């Protein structure tokens, strides 16, 4: 079975999500596919933060623990696992977005996001948008599920960056809605990996690249 891997991302007052994903590489021994963990960690953390970015939830404080332990540490572990599996895309995506969440946790916990100001956080989010866009190009060679996650995530980061630079709340909130879409797509990818692996056959489609 082809492994699908990701993972993903956001920042608080100017937040953005972060996934990440991948085509399967040669497996070693009895090791499981880390894609399910990486995608799930990215999806859940992104969803919680995006609920705040949309304005549905008034505070982003609830995401801090997730950003450190699940979106951050767990996703980095999935990325290192992918290095062992010789999956360059998955290793780069999961490790990078795991580091994104760790950076987000640090900025929020230390007040660095406030000190950086709109220009600093806008630049932070723009840089992640650039990274995500070129990873999206590579994602076309994985499968349709992962590619969809990266397209949505690229739009999310771009909107959040614009919202941070301009201070326009509506754009920031729109980025939050795209963040929720990104999380749902990543959750589907994670579920497909888990269910197909458990069933021992491809039940849920991920639309592999031809």
Tab-separated table of C-alpha atoms in Angstrom:
chain	number	residue	atom	x	y	z
A	1	UNK	CA	0.000	0.000	0.000
A	2	UNK	CA	1.312	3.436	-0.842
A	3	UNK	CA	1.940	5.457	2.252
A	4	UNK	CA	0.493	8.937	2.338
A	5	UNK	CA	2.186	11.331	4.622
A	6	UNK	CA	1.965	14.922	5.640
A	7	UNK	CA	1.579	17.495	7.815
A	8	UNK	CA	0.696	21.166	8.366
A	9	UNK	CA	-0.160	24.577	10.145
A	10	UNK	CA	-0.810	28.686	11.864
A	11	UNK	CA	0.112	31.327	14.360
A	12	UNK	CA	-2.110	32.904	17.060
A	13	UNK	CA	-2.947	36.490	16.524
A	14	UNK	CA	-1.499	36.015	13.082
A	15	UNK	CA	-1.612	32.336	12.952
A	16	UNK	CA	-1.296	29.721	10.370
A	17	UNK	CA	-1.411	25.949	10.181
A	18	UNK	CA	0.719	23.571	9.126
A	19	UNK	CA	0.726	19.551	7.488
A	20	UNK	CA	2.601	17.691	5.759
A	21	UNK	CA	2.399	14.434	3.707
A	22	UNK	CA	4.068	12.039	1.295
A	23	UNK	CA	4.359	9.121	-1.135
A	24	UNK	CA	5.469	5.875	0.339
A	25	UNK	CA	9.043	4.853	0.356
A	26	UNK	CA	10.475	1.392	0.809
A	27	UNK	CA	9.387	0.008	4.158
A	28	UNK	CA	11.797	-1.587	6.604
A	29	UNK	CA	10.824	-4.591	8.648
A	30	UNK	CA	7.617	-4.284	10.609
A	31	UNK	CA	7.614	-0.493	10.849
A	32	UNK	CA	4.196	1.122	10.412
A	33	UNK	CA	3.412	4.045	8.113
A	34	UNK	CA	4.114	7.295	10.034
A	35	UNK	CA	1.890	9.242	7.628
A	36	UNK	CA	-1.238	8.590	9.676
A	37	UNK	CA	0.353	10.081	12.796
A	38	UNK	CA	1.867	13.045	10.985
A	39	UNK	CA	-1.355	13.939	9.206
A	40	UNK	CA	-3.481	13.490	12.333
A	41	UNK	CA	-1.163	15.665	14.442
A	42	UNK	CA	-1.165	18.359	11.792
A	43	UNK	CA	-4.922	18.194	11.270
A	44	UNK	CA	-5.995	18.365	14.905
A	45	UNK	CA	-3.638	21.186	15.865
A	46	UNK	CA	-4.537	23.164	12.745
A	47	UNK	CA	-8.249	22.694	13.400
A	48	UNK	CA	-8.079	24.019	16.962
A	49	UNK	CA	-6.041	27.074	15.978
A	50	UNK	CA	-8.183	27.760	12.920
A	51	UNK	CA	-11.310	27.824	15.083
A	52	UNK	CA	-9.684	30.743	16.867
A	53	UNK	CA	-8.556	32.406	13.638
A	54	UNK	CA	-12.130	32.408	12.322
A	55	UNK	CA	-13.328	34.125	15.484
A	56	UNK	CA	-15.585	31.224	16.471
A	57	UNK	CA	-13.409	30.622	19.541
A	58	UNK	CA	-12.305	33.878	21.215
A	59	UNK	CA	-8.876	32.669	22.403
A	60	UNK	CA	-6.134	30.554	20.842
A	61	UNK	CA	-4.736	29.526	24.244
A	62	UNK	CA	-6.203	26.014	23.971
A	63	UNK	CA	-3.878	25.214	21.070
A	64	UNK	CA	-0.615	25.789	22.952
A	65	UNK	CA	-0.365	22.323	24.495
A	66	UNK	CA	-1.255	20.732	21.163
A	67	UNK	CA	1.282	22.891	19.317
A	68	UNK	CA	4.062	21.688	21.605
A	69	UNK	CA	3.245	18.018	22.046
A	70	UNK	CA	1.067	16.862	19.138
A	71	UNK	CA	1.546	19.226	16.212
A	72	UNK	CA	5.161	19.787	17.237
A	73	UNK	CA	6.895	16.828	18.862
A	74	UNK	CA	4.689	14.052	17.446
A	75	UNK	CA	4.977	15.433	13.926
A	76	UNK	CA	8.763	15.759	14.174
A	77	UNK	CA	8.883	12.111	15.262
A	78	UNK	CA	6.818	11.183	12.187
A	79	UNK	CA	9.242	13.156	10.032
A	80	UNK	CA	12.291	11.391	11.463
A	81	UNK	CA	10.501	8.108	10.867
A	82	UNK	CA	10.114	9.092	7.224
A	83	UNK	CA	13.843	9.780	6.973
A	84	UNK	CA	14.366	6.163	7.991
A	85	UNK	CA	11.851	5.097	5.337
A	86	UNK	CA	13.852	7.093	2.760
A	87	UNK	CA	10.783	9.220	2.049
A	88	UNK	CA	12.269	12.648	1.288
A	89	UNK	CA	8.956	14.424	0.800
A	90	UNK	CA	7.375	13.056	3.975
A	91	UNK	CA	10.500	13.652	6.054
A	92	UNK	CA	10.797	17.250	4.881
A	93	UNK	CA	7.095	18.014	5.276
A	94	UNK	CA	6.456	16.438	8.679
A	95	UNK	CA	9.686	17.627	10.279
A	96	UNK	CA	9.261	21.157	8.933
A	97	UNK	CA	5.647	21.567	9.965
A	98	UNK	CA	6.397	19.990	13.333
A	99	UNK	CA	9.061	22.667	13.761
A	100	UNK	CA	6.495	25.269	12.661
A	101	UNK	CA	4.247	24.317	15.548
A	102	UNK	CA	7.144	24.357	17.993
A	103	UNK	CA	8.050	27.857	16.779
A	104	UNK	CA	4.409	28.896	17.109
A	105	UNK	CA	4.292	27.579	20.674
A	106	UNK	CA	7.463	29.489	21.521
A	107	UNK	CA	6.238	32.762	20.040
A	108	UNK	CA	2.894	32.505	21.824
A	109	UNK	CA	4.359	31.394	25.151
A	110	UNK	CA	7.049	34.069	25.324
A	111	UNK	CA	5.071	36.936	23.831
A	112	UNK	CA	7.407	36.966	20.857
A	113	UNK	CA	4.467	37.344	18.495
A	114	UNK	CA	3.553	40.651	20.147
A	115	UNK	CA	7.131	41.877	20.104
A	116	UNK	CA	7.520	40.932	16.428
A	117	UNK	CA	4.479	42.993	15.529
A	118	UNK	CA	2.406	42.812	12.377
A	119	UNK	CA	5.385	43.068	10.025
A	120	UNK	CA	7.353	40.386	11.841
A	121	UNK	CA	4.503	37.905	12.043
A	122	UNK	CA	3.456	38.683	8.478
A	123	UNK	CA	6.978	37.851	7.314
A	124	UNK	CA	6.959	34.673	9.397
A	125	UNK	CA	3.733	33.514	7.771
A	126	UNK	CA	4.822	34.589	4.287
A	127	UNK	CA	8.009	32.539	4.601
A	128	UNK	CA	5.932	29.473	5.504
A	129	UNK	CA	3.643	30.191	2.560
A	130	UNK	CA	6.640	30.129	0.209
A	131	UNK	CA	7.815	26.815	1.638
A	132	UNK	CA	4.325	25.344	1.388
A	133	UNK	CA	3.866	26.447	-2.214
A	134	UNK	CA	6.992	24.680	-3.459
A	135	UNK	CA	6.086	21.611	-1.413
A	136	UNK	CA	2.695	21.742	-3.145
A	137	UNK	CA	4.429	21.429	-6.504
A	138	UNK	CA	6.215	18.310	-5.262
A	139	UNK	CA	2.977	17.005	-3.698
A	140	UNK	CA	1.533	16.551	-7.188
A	141	UNK	CA	3.807	13.504	-7.457
A	142	UNK	CA	2.368	11.895	-4.299
A	143	UNK	CA	-1.400	11.484	-4.413
A	144	UNK	CA	-4.559	13.539	-4.745
A	145	UNK	CA	-5.300	13.527	-1.032
A	146	UNK	CA	-1.941	15.004	-0.056
A	147	UNK	CA	-1.969	17.458	-2.952
A	148	UNK	CA	-5.357	18.817	-1.826
A	149	UNK	CA	-4.008	19.336	1.705
A	150	UNK	CA	-1.077	21.361	0.408
A	151	UNK	CA	-3.165	23.480	-1.942
A	152	UNK	CA	-5.520	24.412	0.916
A	153	UNK	CA	-2.596	25.015	3.271
A	154	UNK	CA	-0.838	27.298	0.778
A	155	UNK	CA	-3.970	29.433	0.520
A	156	UNK	CA	-4.293	29.439	4.305
A	157	UNK	CA	-0.765	30.726	4.878
A	158	UNK	CA	-1.086	33.368	2.159
A	159	UNK	CA	-4.353	34.689	3.605
A	160	UNK	CA	-2.993	34.741	7.144
A	161	UNK	CA	0.157	36.526	5.958
A	162	UNK	CA	-1.906	39.168	4.138
A	163	UNK	CA	-4.138	39.494	7.177
A	164	UNK	CA	-1.110	40.010	9.409
A	165	UNK	CA	0.476	42.637	7.148
A	166	UNK	CA	-2.729	44.593	6.552
A	167	UNK	CA	-4.480	44.090	9.858
A	168	UNK	CA	-7.728	43.337	8.018
A	169	UNK	CA	-9.708	41.015	10.286
A	170	UNK	CA	-11.872	39.595	7.502
A	171	UNK	CA	-8.822	38.302	5.611
A	172	UNK	CA	-7.408	36.749	8.788
A	173	UNK	CA	-10.742	35.058	9.469
A	174	UNK	CA	-10.940	33.794	5.891
A	175	UNK	CA	-7.522	32.240	6.463
A	176	UNK	CA	-9.019	30.537	9.497
A	177	UNK	CA	-11.792	29.008	7.391
A	178	UNK	CA	-9.281	27.701	4.881
A	179	UNK	CA	-7.323	26.351	7.833
A	180	UNK	CA	-10.376	24.356	8.888
A	181	UNK	CA	-10.689	22.998	5.338
A	182	UNK	CA	-7.003	22.058	5.426
A	183	UNK	CA	-7.501	20.216	8.712
A	184	UNK	CA	-10.477	18.254	7.374
A	185	UNK	CA	-8.535	17.205	4.273
A	186	UNK	CA	-5.563	16.132	6.404
A	187	UNK	CA	-7.864	14.177	8.720
A	188	UNK	CA	-9.260	12.327	5.729
A	189	UNK	CA	-5.735	11.457	4.603
A	190	UNK	CA	-4.858	10.174	8.061
A	191	UNK	CA	-8.078	8.157	8.283
A	192	UNK	CA	-7.416	6.622	4.861
A	193	UNK	CA	-3.947	5.465	5.930
A	194	UNK	CA	-5.238	3.981	9.193
A	195	UNK	CA	-8.324	2.323	7.709
A	196	UNK	CA	-6.626	0.939	4.601
A	197	UNK	CA	-3.741	-0.390	6.663
A	198	UNK	CA	-6.088	-2.004	9.170
A	199	UNK	CA	-8.270	-3.487	6.430
A	200	UNK	CA	-5.232	-4.761	4.566
A	201	UNK	CA	-6.489	-3.313	1.279
A	202	UNK	CA	-7.263	0.026	-0.361
A	203	UNK	CA	-10.808	0.819	0.819
A	204	UNK	CA	-10.661	4.622	0.969
A	205	UNK	CA	-9.270	6.293	-2.167
A	206	UNK	CA	-6.267	8.633	-2.015
A	207	UNK	CA	-5.906	8.997	-5.796
A	208	UNK	CA	-2.235	8.099	-6.326
A	209	UNK	CA	-0.291	10.084	-8.884
A	210	UNK	CA	-0.022	8.304	-12.233
